[in-house]
Coordinates of C-alpha atoms in Angstrom, one line a residue:
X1 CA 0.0 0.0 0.0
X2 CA 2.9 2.2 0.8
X3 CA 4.4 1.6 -2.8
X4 CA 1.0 2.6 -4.2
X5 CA 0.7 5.3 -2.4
X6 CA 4.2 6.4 -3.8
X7 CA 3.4 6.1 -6.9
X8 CA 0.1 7.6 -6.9
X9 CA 2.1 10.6 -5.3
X10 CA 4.8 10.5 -8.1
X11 CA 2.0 10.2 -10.8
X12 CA 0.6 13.4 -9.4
X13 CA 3.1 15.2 -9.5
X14 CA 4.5 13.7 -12.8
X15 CA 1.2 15.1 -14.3
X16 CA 1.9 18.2 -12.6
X17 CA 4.7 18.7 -14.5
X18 CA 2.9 18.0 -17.8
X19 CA 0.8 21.0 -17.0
X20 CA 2.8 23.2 -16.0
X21 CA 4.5 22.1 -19.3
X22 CA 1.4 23.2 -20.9
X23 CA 0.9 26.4 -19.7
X24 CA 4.8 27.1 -20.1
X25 CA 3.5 27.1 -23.9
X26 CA 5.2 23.8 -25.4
X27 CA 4.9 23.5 -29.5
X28 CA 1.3 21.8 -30.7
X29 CA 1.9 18.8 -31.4
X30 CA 5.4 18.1 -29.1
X31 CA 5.8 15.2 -27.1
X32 CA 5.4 15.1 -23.3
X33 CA 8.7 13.3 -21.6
X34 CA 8.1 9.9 -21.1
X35 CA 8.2 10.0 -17.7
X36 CA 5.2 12.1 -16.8
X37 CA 3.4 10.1 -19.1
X38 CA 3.9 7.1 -17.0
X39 CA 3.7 8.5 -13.7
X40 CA 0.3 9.8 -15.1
X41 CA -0.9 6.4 -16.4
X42 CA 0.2 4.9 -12.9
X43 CA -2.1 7.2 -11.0
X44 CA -5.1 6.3 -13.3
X45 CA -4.8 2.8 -12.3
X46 CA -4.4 3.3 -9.0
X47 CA -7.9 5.2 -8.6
X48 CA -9.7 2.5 -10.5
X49 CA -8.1 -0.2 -8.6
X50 CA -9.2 1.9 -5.5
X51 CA -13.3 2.3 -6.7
X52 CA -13.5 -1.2 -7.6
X53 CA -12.2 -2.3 -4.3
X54 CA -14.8 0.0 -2.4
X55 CA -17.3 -1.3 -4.6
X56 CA -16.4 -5.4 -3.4
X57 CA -16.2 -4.0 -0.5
X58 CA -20.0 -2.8 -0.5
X59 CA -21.0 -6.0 -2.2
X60 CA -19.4 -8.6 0.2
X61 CA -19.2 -6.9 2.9
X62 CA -21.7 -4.0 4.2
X63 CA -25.4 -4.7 5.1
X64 CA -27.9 -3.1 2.8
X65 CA -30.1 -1.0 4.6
X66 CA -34.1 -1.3 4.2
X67 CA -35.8 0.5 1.5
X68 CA -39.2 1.5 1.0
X69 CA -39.8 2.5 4.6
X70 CA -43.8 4.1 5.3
X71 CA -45.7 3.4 8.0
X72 CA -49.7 1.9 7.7
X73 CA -51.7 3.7 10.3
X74 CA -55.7 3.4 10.4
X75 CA -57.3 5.1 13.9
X76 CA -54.3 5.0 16.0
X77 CA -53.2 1.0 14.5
X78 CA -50.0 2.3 12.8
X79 CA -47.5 -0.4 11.9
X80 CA -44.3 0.1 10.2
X81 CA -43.2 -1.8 7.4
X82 CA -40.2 -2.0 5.0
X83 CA -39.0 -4.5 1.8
X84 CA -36.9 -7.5 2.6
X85 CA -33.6 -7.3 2.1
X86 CA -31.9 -9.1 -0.9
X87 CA -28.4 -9.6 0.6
X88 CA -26.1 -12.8 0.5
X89 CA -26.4 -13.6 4.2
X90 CA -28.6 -15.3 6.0
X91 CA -30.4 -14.7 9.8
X92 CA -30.9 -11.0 8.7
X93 CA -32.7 -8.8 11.5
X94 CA -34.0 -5.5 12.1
X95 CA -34.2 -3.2 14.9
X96 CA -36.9 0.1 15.2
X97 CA -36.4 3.1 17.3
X98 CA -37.9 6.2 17.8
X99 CA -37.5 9.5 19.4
X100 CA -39.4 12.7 19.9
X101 CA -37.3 16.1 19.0
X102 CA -34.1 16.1 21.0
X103 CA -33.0 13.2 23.6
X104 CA -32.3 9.7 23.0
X105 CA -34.2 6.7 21.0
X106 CA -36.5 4.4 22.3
X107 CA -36.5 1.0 20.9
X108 CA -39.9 -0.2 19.6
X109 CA -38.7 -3.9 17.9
X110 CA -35.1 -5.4 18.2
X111 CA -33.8 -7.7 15.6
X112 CA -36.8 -8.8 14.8
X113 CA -36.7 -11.4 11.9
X114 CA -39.9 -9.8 10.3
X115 CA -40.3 -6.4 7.5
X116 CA -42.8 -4.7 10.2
X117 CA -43.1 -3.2 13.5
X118 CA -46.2 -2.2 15.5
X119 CA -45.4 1.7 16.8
X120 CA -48.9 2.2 18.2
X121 CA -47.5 2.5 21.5
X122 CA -45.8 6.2 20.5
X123 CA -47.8 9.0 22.2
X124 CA -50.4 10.3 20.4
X125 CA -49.7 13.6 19.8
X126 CA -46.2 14.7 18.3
X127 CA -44.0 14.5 15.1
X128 CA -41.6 11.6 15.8
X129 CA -38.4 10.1 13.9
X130 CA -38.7 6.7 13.2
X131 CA -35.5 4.9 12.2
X132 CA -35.1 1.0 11.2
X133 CA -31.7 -0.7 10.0
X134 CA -30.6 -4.1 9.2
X135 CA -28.1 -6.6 11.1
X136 CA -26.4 -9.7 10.2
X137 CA -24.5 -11.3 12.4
X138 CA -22.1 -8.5 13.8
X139 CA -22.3 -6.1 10.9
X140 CA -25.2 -3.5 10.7
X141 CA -26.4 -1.3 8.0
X142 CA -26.9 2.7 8.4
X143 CA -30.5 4.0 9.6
X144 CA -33.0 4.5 7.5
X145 CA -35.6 7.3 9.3
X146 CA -39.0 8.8 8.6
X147 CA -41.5 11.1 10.3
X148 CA -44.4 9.9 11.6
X149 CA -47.4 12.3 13.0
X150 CA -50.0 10.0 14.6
X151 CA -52.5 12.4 14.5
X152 CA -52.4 12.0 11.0
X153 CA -53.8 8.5 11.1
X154 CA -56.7 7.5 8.5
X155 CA -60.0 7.1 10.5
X156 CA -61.4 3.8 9.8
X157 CA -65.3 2.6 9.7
X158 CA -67.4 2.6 12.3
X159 CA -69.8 0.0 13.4
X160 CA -73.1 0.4 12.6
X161 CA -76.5 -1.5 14.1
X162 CA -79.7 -0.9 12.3
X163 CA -82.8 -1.7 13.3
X164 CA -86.6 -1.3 11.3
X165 CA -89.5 0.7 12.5
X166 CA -92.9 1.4 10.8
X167 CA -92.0 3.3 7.5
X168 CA -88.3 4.0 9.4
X169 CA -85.2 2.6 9.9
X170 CA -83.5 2.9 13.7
X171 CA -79.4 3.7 13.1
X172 CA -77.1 2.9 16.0
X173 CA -73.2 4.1 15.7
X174 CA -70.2 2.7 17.2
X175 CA -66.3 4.0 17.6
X176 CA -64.4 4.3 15.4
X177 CA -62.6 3.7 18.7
X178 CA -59.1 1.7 19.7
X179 CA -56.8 0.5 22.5
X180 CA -53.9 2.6 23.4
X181 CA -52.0 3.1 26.9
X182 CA -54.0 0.0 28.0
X183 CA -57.6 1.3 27.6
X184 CA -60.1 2.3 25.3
X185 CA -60.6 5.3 23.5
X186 CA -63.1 6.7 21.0
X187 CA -61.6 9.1 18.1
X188 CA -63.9 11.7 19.9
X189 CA -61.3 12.1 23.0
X190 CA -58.4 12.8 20.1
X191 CA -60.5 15.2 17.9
X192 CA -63.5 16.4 19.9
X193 CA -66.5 16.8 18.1
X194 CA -67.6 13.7 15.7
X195 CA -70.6 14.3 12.9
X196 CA -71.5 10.8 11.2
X197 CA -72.8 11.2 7.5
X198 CA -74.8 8.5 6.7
X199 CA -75.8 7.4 3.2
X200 CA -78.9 5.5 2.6
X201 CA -80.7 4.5 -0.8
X202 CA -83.4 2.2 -2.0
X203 CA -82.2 -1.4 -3.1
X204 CA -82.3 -2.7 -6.4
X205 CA -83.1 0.8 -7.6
X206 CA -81.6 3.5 -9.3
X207 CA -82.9 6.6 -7.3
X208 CA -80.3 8.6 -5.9
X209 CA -78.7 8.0 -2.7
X210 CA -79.6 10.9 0.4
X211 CA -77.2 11.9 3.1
X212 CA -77.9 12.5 6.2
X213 CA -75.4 14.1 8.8
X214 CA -76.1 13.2 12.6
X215 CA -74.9 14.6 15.8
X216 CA -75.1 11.7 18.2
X217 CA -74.7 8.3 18.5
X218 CA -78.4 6.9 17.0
X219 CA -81.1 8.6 14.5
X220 CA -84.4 8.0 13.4
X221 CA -84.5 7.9 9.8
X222 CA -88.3 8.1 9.2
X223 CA -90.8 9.3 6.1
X224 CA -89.4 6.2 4.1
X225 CA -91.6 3.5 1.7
X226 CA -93.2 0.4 3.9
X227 CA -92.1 -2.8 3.1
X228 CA -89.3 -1.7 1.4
X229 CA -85.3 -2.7 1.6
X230 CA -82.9 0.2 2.1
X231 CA -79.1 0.0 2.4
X232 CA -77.1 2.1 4.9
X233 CA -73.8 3.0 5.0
X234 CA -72.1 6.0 7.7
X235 CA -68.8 7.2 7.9
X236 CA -67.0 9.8 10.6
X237 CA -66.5 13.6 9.8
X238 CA -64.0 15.8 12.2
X239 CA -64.9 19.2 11.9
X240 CA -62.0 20.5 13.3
X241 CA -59.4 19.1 11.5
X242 CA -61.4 18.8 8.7
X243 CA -60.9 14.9 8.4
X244 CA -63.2 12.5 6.6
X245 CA -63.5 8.6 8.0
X246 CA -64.0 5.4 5.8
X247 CA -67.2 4.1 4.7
X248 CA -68.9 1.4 7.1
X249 CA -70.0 -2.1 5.6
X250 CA -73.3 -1.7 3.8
X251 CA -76.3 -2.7 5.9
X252 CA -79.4 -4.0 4.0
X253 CA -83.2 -4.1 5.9
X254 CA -86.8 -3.9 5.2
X255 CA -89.0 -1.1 7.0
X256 CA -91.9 -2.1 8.5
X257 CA -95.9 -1.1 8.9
X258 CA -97.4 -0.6 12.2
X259 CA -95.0 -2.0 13.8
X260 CA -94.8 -5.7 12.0
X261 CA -91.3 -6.6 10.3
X262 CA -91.7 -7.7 6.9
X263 CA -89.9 -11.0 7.7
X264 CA -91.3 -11.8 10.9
X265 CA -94.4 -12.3 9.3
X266 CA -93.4 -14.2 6.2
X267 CA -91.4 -17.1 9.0
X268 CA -94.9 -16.6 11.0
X269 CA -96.8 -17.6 8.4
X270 CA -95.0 -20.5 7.1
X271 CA -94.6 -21.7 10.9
X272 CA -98.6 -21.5 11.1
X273 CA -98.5 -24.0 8.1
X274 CA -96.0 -26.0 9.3
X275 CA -98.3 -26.5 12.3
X276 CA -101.5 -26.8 10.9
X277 CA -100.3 -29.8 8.8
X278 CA -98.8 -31.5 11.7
X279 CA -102.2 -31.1 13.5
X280 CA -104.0 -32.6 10.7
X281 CA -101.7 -35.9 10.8
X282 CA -102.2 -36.3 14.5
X283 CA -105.9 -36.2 13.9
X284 CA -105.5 -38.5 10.8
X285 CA -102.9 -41.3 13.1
X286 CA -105.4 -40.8 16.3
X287 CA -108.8 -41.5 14.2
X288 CA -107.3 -45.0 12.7
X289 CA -106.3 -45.8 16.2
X290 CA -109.7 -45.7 17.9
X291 CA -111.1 -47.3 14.4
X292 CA -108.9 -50.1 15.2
X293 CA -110.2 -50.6 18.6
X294 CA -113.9 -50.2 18.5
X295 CA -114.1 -52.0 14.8
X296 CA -111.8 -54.2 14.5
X297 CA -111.2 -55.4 10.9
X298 CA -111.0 -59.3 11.7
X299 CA -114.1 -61.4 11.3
X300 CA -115.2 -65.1 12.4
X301 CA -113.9 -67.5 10.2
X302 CA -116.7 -68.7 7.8
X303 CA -117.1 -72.4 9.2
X304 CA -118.0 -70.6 12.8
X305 CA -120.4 -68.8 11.3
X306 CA -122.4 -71.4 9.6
X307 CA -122.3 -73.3 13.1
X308 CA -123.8 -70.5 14.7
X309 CA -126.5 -69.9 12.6
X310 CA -127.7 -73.2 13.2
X311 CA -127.5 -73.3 16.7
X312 CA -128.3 -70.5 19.5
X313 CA -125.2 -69.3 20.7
X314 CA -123.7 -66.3 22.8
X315 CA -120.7 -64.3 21.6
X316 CA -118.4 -63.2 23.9
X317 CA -115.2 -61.2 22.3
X318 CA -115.3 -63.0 18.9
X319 CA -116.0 -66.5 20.1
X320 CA -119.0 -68.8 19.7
X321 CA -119.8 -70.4 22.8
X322 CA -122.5 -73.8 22.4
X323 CA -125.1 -73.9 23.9
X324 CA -127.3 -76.7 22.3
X325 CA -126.0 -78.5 19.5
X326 CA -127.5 -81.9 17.7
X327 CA -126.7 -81.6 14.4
X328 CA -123.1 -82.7 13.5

């Protein structure tokens, strides 16, 4: 290394020396001295040899660090995640931190085997630095870091419980809500005031669909069709920060009219049938039963009867008791 290093000195100053032959004004077309052309040529290859042994160096030797870092956050659920690494070692892990303005970081995940990390658990209000590198064995890579703002999460669905009235529909809301700091919290304790929109239309039809923002928790939808099947949808608006939630799964029921659900009374009505013919085979078994007792289908055998109708005899429970009889 010391030789090179020579040389690469002597090739320096060896083109040097061409320059200043340069500028000194030497004849277009003169030759340079054969030994500044060589020192030059030396130096050359000395700075290639030197890149291409960085770049083994990279290849072989220094751990990649993770690309395509974001984070997935929907109400407060944020989880970070990054590509795997495509590196020539095996048993490749990763370690998270974080850290709020100045002071040190706080791990989240260490060298974990897997291309996420749950960071739910950061405060909720804040910018933050997230960083995540790679290890392999005892060589890491450099950090890769982000900002995250959990306040910016996307406010997922709510739940929604619907209920039918006469020529209404009854709307219950739920959350969005989530777990953080070991207890539950509605988005309402984050943002303050929470107006649902909720979007009903007529199934199977092509009218238009209505909107209808609510203040609280459950509304009344009334002056709608009887008998008819409406889908509902509802999603969360924050006024203040001027944030719109996702849509809620699609709820389809039929209204009623006074008071009597369309499909109570169809399952009613087939249940009433289901009875009635069970009735009328009890009736039908019981009937041939008694028939069976009282008038027996079995008769005297035809040799008995011919006896009795030439003698008098009594008849006790089918049988021909003699009481006179001359006549063989």
């Amino acid at each position: 290394g010391r030789d090179e290093g020579s040389s690469a000195q002597r090739g320096r100053a060896g083109c040097g020396k061409t320059e200043r032959c340069r500028g000194e004004g030497l004849a277009e077309g003169a030759q340079r001295p054969p030994s500044a052309s060589a020192s030059c040529g030396m130096a050359g290859r000395c700075r290639r040899c030197l890149i291409y042994s960085c770049l083994l160096w990279t290849v072989h030797g220094i751990v990649p660090e993770p690309q395509n870092v974001r984070v997935y956050s929907v109400t407060f659920n944020s989880t970070l995640q990054w590509d795997p690494l495509i590196f020539h070692k095996e048993n490749v892990t990763y370690t998270v931190q974080y850290k709020r303005h100045s002071g040190g970081f706080t791990d989240l995940c260490s060298r974990t085997a897997f291309t996420e990390c749950s960071i739910s658990s950061i405060p909720l209000h804040g910018n933050y630095t997230i960083r995540v590198r790679a290890e392999s064995e005892k060589e890491q890579s450099n950090w890769k870091s982000i900002t995250f703002t959990p306040i910016n999460t996307v406010i997922g669905p709510p739940e929604v419980h619907v209920e039918p009235r006469p020529r209404a529909l009854y709307v219950e809301v739920r959350g969005p809500s989530f777990q953080h700091s070991g207890k539950s919290w509605h988005i309402r304790d984050v943002y303050g005031n929470v107006v649902y929109s909720v979007q009903i239309w007529k199934q199977d039809s092509d009218e238009q669909m209505n909107i209808v923002n609510i203040n609280y928790d459950s509304e009344k939808l009334s002056n709608l069709d009887p008998w008819t099947t409406y889908c509902i949808q509802v999603r969360a608006f924050l006024h203040e920060s001027n944030k719109t939630g996702e849509w809620s799964k699609m709820s389809c029921i039929a209204t009623t009219d006074n008071g009597i659900s369309s499909m109570p009374l169809i399952v009613g009505l087939l249940s009433g049938l289901i009875v009635f013919f069970l009735c009328c085979w009890m009736l039908f078994f019981v009937y041939q039963q008694v028939k069976y007792i009282f008038h027996p289908s079995h008769s005297l055998p035809q040799h008995f009867k011919e006896v009795c109708s030439f003698a008098p005899c009594k008849i006790y429970s089918g049988r021909c008791r003699y009481l006179r009889y001359s006549k063989l």
